mmCIF file of C-alpha atoms and ligand atoms in Angstrom:
data_model
loop_
_atom_site.group_PDB
_atom_site.id
_atom_site.type_symbol
_atom_site.label_atom_id
_atom_site.label_comp_id
_atom_site.label_asym_id
_atom_site.label_seq_id
_atom_site.Cartn_x
_atom_site.Cartn_y
_atom_site.Cartn_z
ATOM 1 C CA MET A 1 101.119 17.963 33.542
ATOM 2 C CA GLU A 2 102.921 15.215 31.528
ATOM 3 C CA LYS A 3 102.910 15.227 28.428
ATOM 4 C CA ILE A 4 101.246 11.740 26.638
ATOM 5 C CA GLU A 5 101.975 10.363 23.500
ATOM 6 C CA ARG A 6 98.462 9.976 21.445
ATOM 7 C CA ASN A 7 98.486 6.540 21.085
ATOM 8 C CA ALA A 8 99.634 5.818 24.121
ATOM 9 C CA PRO A 9 97.350 3.915 27.343
ATOM 10 C CA CYS A 10 95.453 7.016 28.784
ATOM 11 C CA TRP A 11 96.946 7.822 32.652
ATOM 12 C CA CYS A 12 93.480 6.992 33.771
ATOM 13 C CA GLY A 13 94.101 3.090 33.894
ATOM 14 C CA SER A 14 91.126 2.571 30.956
ATOM 15 C CA GLY A 15 93.384 0.960 28.831
ATOM 16 C CA LYS A 16 91.802 2.559 25.714
ATOM 17 C CA LYS A 17 94.758 5.210 23.909
ATOM 18 C CA TYR A 18 95.119 8.966 24.792
ATOM 19 C CA LYS A 19 93.711 10.269 22.613
ATOM 20 C CA ILE A 20 90.399 8.997 22.485
ATOM 21 C CA CYS A 21 90.157 8.375 25.802
ATOM 22 C CA HIS A 22 91.518 12.384 27.895
ATOM 23 C CA ALA A 23 93.081 13.793 25.497
ATOM 24 C CA ALA A 24 90.359 16.308 24.789
ATOM 25 C CA PHE A 25 90.217 16.406 29.092
ATOM 26 C CA ASP A 26 93.056 17.226 29.534
ATOM 27 C CA ASP A 27 93.188 20.109 26.695
ATOM 28 C CA LYS A 28 90.500 21.180 28.568
ATOM 29 C CA LEU A 29 92.331 21.327 32.127
ATOM 30 C CA LYS A 30 94.836 23.982 30.018
ATOM 31 C CA LYS A 31 92.473 26.312 29.206
ATOM 32 C CA PHE A 32 91.169 26.646 32.851
ATOM 33 C CA ALA A 33 94.998 26.151 33.758
ATOM 34 C CA ARG A 34 94.975 30.261 32.190
ATOM 35 C CA GLU A 35 92.594 31.437 34.945
ATOM 36 C CA PRO A 36 93.999 33.189 38.388
ATOM 37 C CA TYR A 37 92.509 29.571 40.071
ATOM 38 C CA PRO A 38 93.753 26.738 40.502
ATOM 39 C CA VAL A 39 93.269 23.380 38.407
ATOM 40 C CA PRO A 40 93.479 19.557 40.019
ATOM 41 C CA THR A 41 96.504 18.283 39.214
ATOM 42 C CA ARG A 42 96.384 14.783 37.358
ATOM 43 C CA ASP A 43 96.807 12.991 41.013
ATOM 44 C CA LEU A 44 93.534 14.533 42.424
ATOM 45 C CA ILE A 45 91.491 13.223 39.468
ATOM 46 C CA LYS A 46 90.892 9.897 40.456
ATOM 47 C CA THR A 47 90.516 6.792 38.267
ATOM 48 C CA PRO A 48 87.730 3.845 38.150
ATOM 49 C CA GLU A 49 90.166 1.610 39.326
ATOM 50 C CA GLN A 50 90.395 3.974 42.179
ATOM 51 C CA ILE A 51 86.842 5.268 42.612
ATOM 52 C CA GLU A 52 86.190 1.561 43.552
ATOM 53 C CA GLY A 53 89.055 1.724 46.117
ATOM 54 C CA ILE A 54 87.151 4.612 48.017
ATOM 55 C CA ARG A 55 84.314 3.420 47.447
ATOM 56 C CA ALA A 56 85.041 0.230 48.839
ATOM 57 C CA SER A 57 86.338 1.830 52.086
ATOM 58 C CA SER A 58 83.740 4.669 51.917
ATOM 59 C CA LYS A 59 81.044 1.299 53.304
ATOM 60 C CA ILE A 60 82.965 0.869 55.573
ATOM 61 C CA ASN A 61 82.991 4.443 56.810
ATOM 62 C CA ILE A 62 78.991 4.033 56.851
ATOM 63 C CA ALA A 63 78.453 0.776 58.770
ATOM 64 C CA VAL A 64 79.947 2.076 61.565
ATOM 65 C CA LEU A 65 78.853 4.885 61.743
ATOM 66 C CA ASP A 66 75.148 3.289 61.645
ATOM 67 C CA TYR A 67 76.524 0.730 63.347
ATOM 68 C CA VAL A 68 76.981 4.260 66.348
ATOM 69 C CA ALA A 69 73.745 5.470 65.317
ATOM 70 C CA GLU A 70 72.138 2.051 66.603
ATOM 71 C CA HIS A 71 74.515 1.847 69.919
ATOM 72 C CA ILE A 72 75.163 5.414 71.148
ATOM 73 C CA HIS A 73 72.598 7.057 74.404
ATOM 74 C CA MET A 74 73.133 8.760 77.110
ATOM 75 C CA GLY A 75 74.883 7.861 80.518
ATOM 76 C CA MET A 76 77.812 6.541 77.759
ATOM 77 C CA THR A 77 81.340 7.543 77.700
ATOM 78 C CA THR A 78 82.636 8.540 74.133
ATOM 79 C CA ALA A 79 86.048 6.338 75.453
ATOM 80 C CA GLU A 80 83.349 3.610 75.038
ATOM 81 C CA ILE A 81 81.711 5.339 71.650
ATOM 82 C CA ASP A 82 85.318 5.143 70.346
ATOM 83 C CA GLU A 83 85.993 1.630 71.182
ATOM 84 C CA MET A 84 82.868 0.907 68.880
ATOM 85 C CA VAL A 85 84.727 2.920 66.479
ATOM 86 C CA TYR A 86 87.428 0.573 66.474
ATOM 87 C CA GLN A 87 86.204 -2.928 66.758
ATOM 88 C CA LYS A 88 83.438 -2.182 64.142
ATOM 89 C CA THR A 89 85.667 -1.671 60.917
ATOM 90 C CA THR A 90 88.375 -3.418 62.061
ATOM 91 C CA GLU A 91 85.753 -6.580 62.005
ATOM 92 C CA LEU A 92 84.429 -4.675 58.580
ATOM 93 C CA GLY A 93 88.169 -4.962 57.742
ATOM 94 C CA GLY A 94 89.264 -1.783 57.611
ATOM 95 C CA ILE A 95 91.988 0.551 59.610
ATOM 96 C CA PRO A 96 90.043 3.698 61.576
ATOM 97 C CA ALA A 97 92.225 6.556 60.131
ATOM 98 C CA PRO A 98 92.766 8.791 63.307
ATOM 99 C CA LEU A 99 94.779 6.276 65.486
ATOM 100 C CA GLY A 100 98.280 7.476 65.277
ATOM 101 C CA TYR A 101 97.134 10.397 62.944
ATOM 102 C CA GLU A 102 99.973 12.908 63.516
ATOM 103 C CA GLY A 103 100.023 11.378 67.598
ATOM 104 C CA PHE A 104 95.965 11.668 67.973
ATOM 105 C CA PRO A 105 95.559 8.844 70.385
ATOM 106 C CA CYS A 106 91.398 7.464 68.913
ATOM 107 C CA SER A 107 90.021 5.702 66.826
ATOM 108 C CA CYS A 108 87.357 8.662 65.618
ATOM 109 C CA CYS A 109 86.677 12.508 67.181
ATOM 110 C CA ILE A 110 83.945 12.963 69.130
ATOM 111 C CA SER A 111 83.034 16.192 69.694
ATOM 112 C CA VAL A 112 79.997 17.670 72.635
ATOM 113 C CA ASN A 113 78.298 20.941 72.572
ATOM 114 C CA SER A 114 81.261 23.196 72.794
ATOM 115 C CA VAL A 115 83.130 21.506 71.249
ATOM 116 C CA VAL A 116 83.682 22.421 67.217
ATOM 117 C CA CYS A 117 86.148 19.592 65.774
ATOM 118 C CA HIS A 118 88.888 17.328 66.259
ATOM 119 C CA GLY A 119 87.752 16.315 70.461
ATOM 120 C CA ILE A 120 89.236 13.627 72.103
ATOM 121 C CA PRO A 121 86.928 10.352 73.332
ATOM 122 C CA ASP A 122 87.765 9.914 77.043
ATOM 123 C CA GLU A 123 86.560 7.486 80.091
ATOM 124 C CA ASP A 124 85.462 10.319 81.959
ATOM 125 C CA THR A 125 83.216 12.057 79.160
ATOM 126 C CA TYR A 126 79.933 10.823 80.013
ATOM 127 C CA LEU A 127 76.520 11.237 77.360
ATOM 128 C CA GLU A 128 74.119 13.367 79.223
ATOM 129 C CA ASP A 129 70.390 14.798 78.505
ATOM 130 C CA GLY A 130 70.207 17.605 75.631
ATOM 131 C CA ASP A 131 73.979 16.812 73.994
ATOM 132 C CA ILE A 132 74.442 17.302 71.077
ATOM 133 C CA VAL A 133 76.989 15.015 69.855
ATOM 134 C CA ASN A 134 78.727 14.870 66.895
ATOM 135 C CA VAL A 135 80.795 11.351 65.594
ATOM 136 C CA ASP A 136 83.726 11.435 63.579
ATOM 137 C CA VAL A 137 85.159 8.426 61.288
ATOM 138 C CA SER A 138 87.396 8.190 58.906
ATOM 139 C CA THR A 139 88.762 4.523 57.785
ATOM 140 C CA ILE A 140 91.422 3.164 55.197
ATOM 141 C CA TYR A 141 91.340 -0.269 53.785
ATOM 142 C CA ASN A 142 92.878 -1.618 51.171
ATOM 143 C CA GLY A 143 95.099 1.760 50.922
ATOM 144 C CA TYR A 144 92.024 3.554 51.069
ATOM 145 C CA PHE A 145 90.497 6.191 52.789
ATOM 146 C CA SER A 146 86.536 8.123 54.146
ATOM 147 C CA ASP A 147 85.477 10.329 56.418
ATOM 148 C CA SER A 148 82.402 10.770 57.275
ATOM 149 C CA SER A 149 81.085 12.273 60.610
ATOM 150 C CA ARG A 150 77.025 12.687 61.496
ATOM 151 C CA MET A 151 75.828 14.658 64.156
ATOM 152 C CA PHE A 152 73.331 12.637 67.510
ATOM 153 C CA LEU A 153 71.011 13.475 69.717
ATOM 154 C CA ILE A 154 70.831 12.879 73.427
ATOM 155 C CA GLY A 155 67.608 12.182 75.122
ATOM 156 C CA ASN A 156 65.743 15.997 75.311
ATOM 157 C CA VAL A 157 68.010 17.913 73.837
ATOM 158 C CA SER A 158 66.964 22.015 74.197
ATOM 159 C CA GLU A 159 64.527 23.121 70.408
ATOM 160 C CA ASP A 160 67.667 25.621 69.754
ATOM 161 C CA ALA A 161 70.788 23.472 70.041
ATOM 162 C CA ARG A 162 67.794 21.299 67.892
ATOM 163 C CA ARG A 163 68.087 23.506 65.026
ATOM 164 C CA LEU A 164 71.038 24.462 64.416
ATOM 165 C CA VAL A 165 71.955 20.295 64.353
ATOM 166 C CA ASP A 166 69.033 20.222 61.430
ATOM 167 C CA VAL A 167 70.731 23.843 59.675
ATOM 168 C CA VAL A 168 73.577 22.105 59.521
ATOM 169 C CA GLU A 169 72.040 19.434 57.558
ATOM 170 C CA GLN A 170 70.509 21.122 55.519
ATOM 171 C CA SER A 171 73.521 23.781 54.970
ATOM 172 C CA LEU A 172 75.530 20.316 52.885
ATOM 173 C CA GLN A 173 71.941 19.612 50.746
ATOM 174 C CA VAL A 174 72.745 23.332 49.321
ATOM 175 C CA GLY A 175 76.491 22.795 48.955
ATOM 176 C CA LEU A 176 75.871 19.703 46.965
ATOM 177 C CA ALA A 177 73.436 21.488 45.124
ATOM 178 C CA GLU A 178 77.196 24.287 43.318
ATOM 179 C CA VAL A 179 79.567 20.736 43.361
ATOM 180 C CA LYS A 180 79.372 20.226 39.062
ATOM 181 C CA PRO A 181 81.851 19.743 36.518
ATOM 182 C CA TRP A 182 83.667 22.889 35.864
ATOM 183 C CA LYS A 183 82.674 25.481 38.125
ATOM 184 C CA ARG A 184 85.053 26.766 41.267
ATOM 185 C CA LEU A 185 85.160 25.250 44.406
ATOM 186 C CA GLY A 186 84.411 28.266 45.508
ATOM 187 C CA ASP A 187 80.846 28.407 44.533
ATOM 188 C CA MET A 188 79.918 25.216 46.885
ATOM 189 C CA GLY A 189 81.585 27.035 50.508
ATOM 190 C CA ALA A 190 79.947 30.647 49.360
ATOM 191 C CA ALA A 191 76.341 28.962 49.020
ATOM 192 C CA ILE A 192 76.775 27.109 52.520
ATOM 193 C CA HIS A 193 78.097 29.997 54.021
ATOM 194 C CA GLU A 194 74.950 32.270 53.136
ATOM 195 C CA PHE A 195 72.624 29.479 54.307
ATOM 196 C CA ILE A 196 74.538 29.953 57.478
ATOM 197 C CA LYS A 197 74.282 33.742 58.036
ATOM 198 C CA LYS A 198 70.550 33.487 56.986
ATOM 199 C CA ASN A 199 69.708 31.165 59.255
ATOM 200 C CA GLY A 200 71.222 33.469 62.356
ATOM 201 C CA TYR A 201 74.479 30.847 62.958
ATOM 202 C CA THR A 202 78.240 31.263 62.118
ATOM 203 C CA VAL A 203 81.279 29.076 60.207
ATOM 204 C CA VAL A 204 83.784 28.093 62.203
ATOM 205 C CA ARG A 205 86.950 29.453 59.431
ATOM 206 C CA GLU A 206 90.168 27.951 60.216
ATOM 207 C CA ILE A 207 89.649 24.380 60.010
ATOM 208 C CA GLY A 208 87.902 23.226 56.425
ATOM 209 C CA GLY A 209 87.116 19.763 53.998
ATOM 210 C CA HIS A 210 89.756 18.258 51.667
ATOM 211 C CA GLY A 211 90.583 16.625 49.084
ATOM 212 C CA ILE A 212 91.092 12.317 50.236
ATOM 213 C CA GLY A 213 91.144 9.304 48.020
ATOM 214 C CA LEU A 214 94.518 8.009 48.173
ATOM 215 C CA GLU A 215 94.991 10.222 51.761
ATOM 216 C CA PHE A 216 93.503 11.593 54.819
ATOM 217 C CA HIS A 217 94.028 14.885 53.341
ATOM 218 C CA GLU A 218 94.668 15.917 50.206
ATOM 219 C CA GLU A 219 94.106 19.022 48.165
ATOM 220 C CA PRO A 220 92.294 21.097 48.001
ATOM 221 C CA TRP A 221 91.399 22.377 51.259
ATOM 222 C CA VAL A 222 87.409 23.359 51.181
ATOM 223 C CA SER A 223 86.362 26.596 53.005
ATOM 224 C CA TYR A 224 82.908 27.458 53.732
ATOM 225 C CA VAL A 225 82.689 31.057 54.091
ATOM 226 C CA SER A 226 84.724 31.023 50.086
ATOM 227 C CA LYS A 227 83.568 33.639 47.013
ATOM 228 C CA LYS A 228 81.926 32.446 44.531
ATOM 229 C CA GLY A 229 83.978 31.790 40.857
ATOM 230 C CA THR A 230 86.915 31.343 43.573
ATOM 231 C CA GLU A 231 89.238 28.334 43.911
ATOM 232 C CA MET A 232 89.727 25.299 42.379
ATOM 233 C CA LEU A 233 88.386 24.029 39.345
ATOM 234 C CA LEU A 234 85.504 20.443 39.673
ATOM 235 C CA VAL A 235 86.254 18.502 36.841
ATOM 236 C CA PRO A 236 84.552 15.139 37.339
ATOM 237 C CA GLY A 237 86.939 12.155 39.292
ATOM 238 C CA MET A 238 87.812 15.045 41.848
ATOM 239 C CA VAL A 239 86.760 13.701 45.295
ATOM 240 C CA PHE A 240 86.802 16.044 48.896
ATOM 241 C CA THR A 241 84.299 16.060 52.047
ATOM 242 C CA ILE A 242 81.827 19.157 52.986
ATOM 243 C CA GLU A 243 81.868 19.779 56.563
ATOM 244 C CA PRO A 244 81.041 23.007 57.149
ATOM 245 C CA MET A 245 81.506 23.242 61.424
ATOM 246 C CA VAL A 246 78.589 26.504 62.095
ATOM 247 C CA ASN A 247 78.372 27.959 65.619
ATOM 248 C CA MET A 248 75.463 28.920 67.170
ATOM 249 C CA GLY A 249 77.603 32.415 69.085
ATOM 250 C CA ARG A 250 80.092 33.631 67.377
ATOM 251 C CA GLN A 251 83.004 32.153 64.611
ATOM 252 C CA GLU A 252 86.064 32.133 66.618
ATOM 253 C CA ILE A 253 87.723 29.222 68.384
ATOM 254 C CA PHE A 254 90.413 27.592 70.196
ATOM 255 C CA ILE A 255 92.596 24.796 71.134
ATOM 256 C CA ASP A 256 92.676 22.793 73.388
ATOM 257 C CA ASP A 257 96.336 24.096 74.905
ATOM 258 C CA GLU A 258 97.560 20.594 77.295
ATOM 259 C CA ASP A 259 96.296 18.167 74.250
ATOM 260 C CA GLY A 260 96.945 20.111 71.244
ATOM 261 C CA TRP A 261 94.059 18.585 69.372
ATOM 262 C CA THR A 262 89.881 20.133 70.851
ATOM 263 C CA VAL A 263 88.809 22.707 69.047
ATOM 264 C CA TYR A 264 86.764 24.779 71.372
ATOM 265 C CA THR A 265 84.165 27.829 70.538
ATOM 266 C CA GLU A 266 85.636 30.802 72.139
ATOM 267 C CA ASP A 267 82.722 32.318 73.853
ATOM 268 C CA GLY A 268 81.365 28.687 74.705
ATOM 269 C CA SER A 269 78.368 28.924 72.585
ATOM 270 C CA LEU A 270 77.440 25.389 71.127
ATOM 271 C CA SER A 271 78.365 24.437 67.249
ATOM 272 C CA ALA A 272 77.523 21.232 65.818
ATOM 273 C CA GLN A 273 79.019 19.443 62.066
ATOM 274 C CA TRP A 274 78.052 16.939 59.699
ATOM 275 C CA GLU A 275 80.151 15.621 57.402
ATOM 276 C CA ILE A 276 79.964 14.100 53.789
ATOM 277 C CA THR A 277 81.997 12.982 50.922
ATOM 278 C CA VAL A 278 80.865 13.349 47.511
ATOM 279 C CA LEU A 279 83.112 12.670 44.117
ATOM 280 C CA VAL A 280 82.938 15.047 41.333
ATOM 281 C CA THR A 281 80.450 12.860 38.708
ATOM 282 C CA GLU A 282 80.523 13.640 34.682
ATOM 283 C CA THR A 283 77.200 15.160 35.647
ATOM 284 C CA GLY A 284 77.232 17.353 39.153
ATOM 285 C CA TYR A 285 78.113 14.620 42.036
ATOM 286 C CA GLU A 286 77.742 11.172 43.923
ATOM 287 C CA ILE A 287 77.312 11.088 47.470
ATOM 288 C CA LEU A 288 80.343 8.195 48.871
ATOM 289 C CA THR A 289 80.154 8.405 52.504
ATOM 290 C CA TYR A 290 77.511 10.614 55.215
HETATM 291 N N1 MF3 B 1 88.431 13.244 60.394
HETATM 292 C C1 MF3 B 1 88.706 14.208 60.317
HETATM 293 C C2 MF3 B 1 88.815 15.174 59.519
HETATM 294 O O1 MF3 B 1 87.586 16.174 58.648
HETATM 295 C C3 MF3 B 1 90.066 13.526 61.477
HETATM 296 C C4 MF3 B 1 90.693 14.583 61.937
HETATM 297 S S1 MF3 B 1 92.121 14.270 61.763
HETATM 298 C C5 MF3 B 1 92.401 13.524 63.747
HETATM 299 O O2 MF3 B 1 89.317 15.416 58.630
HETATM 300 F F1 MF3 B 1 93.446 12.717 63.782
HETATM 301 F F2 MF3 B 1 91.433 14.343 65.193
HETATM 302 F F3 MF3 B 1 91.797 12.909 62.757
HETATM 303 CO CO1 CO B 2 87.545 15.261 56.667
#
């Protein structure tokens, strides 16, 4: 942590002197830094100005998903949804973050049924009666990043598949209940894992959530199979995603050899995911995207 002279302006941009602003906060962090698990570096603690920027980006991300929710229907292709995401995002002044990200060819990820995540929209994939579909949207606005995904049910979805989708959505609330400043991130993941196991499903281990804001993917990596009392300390100003991927069958996954992106369940079972972006506040959390 870079040392600041006590009468110098605080690093958070408040304009106040450091000694009456974040000096006590930094001292508290230093104490936690003696524990075996990491504390956030300063770039992971967003300033009020940065939080406003992420909030504005998040508003677009929510509006784009709301737009998808209004227009998604049986018989359309995933490429058509991608086109909607591109049009709506740019109309609102944003840039779709996935487009060109590490070579990703589209504006969002669309993952149908046994696709766990990172499905590439295409003209040959039609939404069919009974499908469960994840649409994962990420936005860059004024340099700030936001990210969220929702599940959509197409036509008559089986009772089993509906329950999977509902349980994963509920798991976000279970995780959120553990998001409090000065607690460990691992508590959140542990709570989600317990809840999913209790409901008879499995959690994907290899892919998780992430810090976000100034970059698409920042520290910390966010697991949903973590242990209580482990992982990064949560402090006010941190922003990260909660996005568990849950399989109806076994937890194992594989990545498509040909496209290098699409992640499938190994056993072909259904998979569901919901993603939100949260800000850690002085008292708990605030949901920035859903
Ligand atoms: N929205 C996904 C996430 O949660 C983004 C995957 S990277 C992409 O991190 F290139 F596929 F978009
Ligand atoms: Co994400």
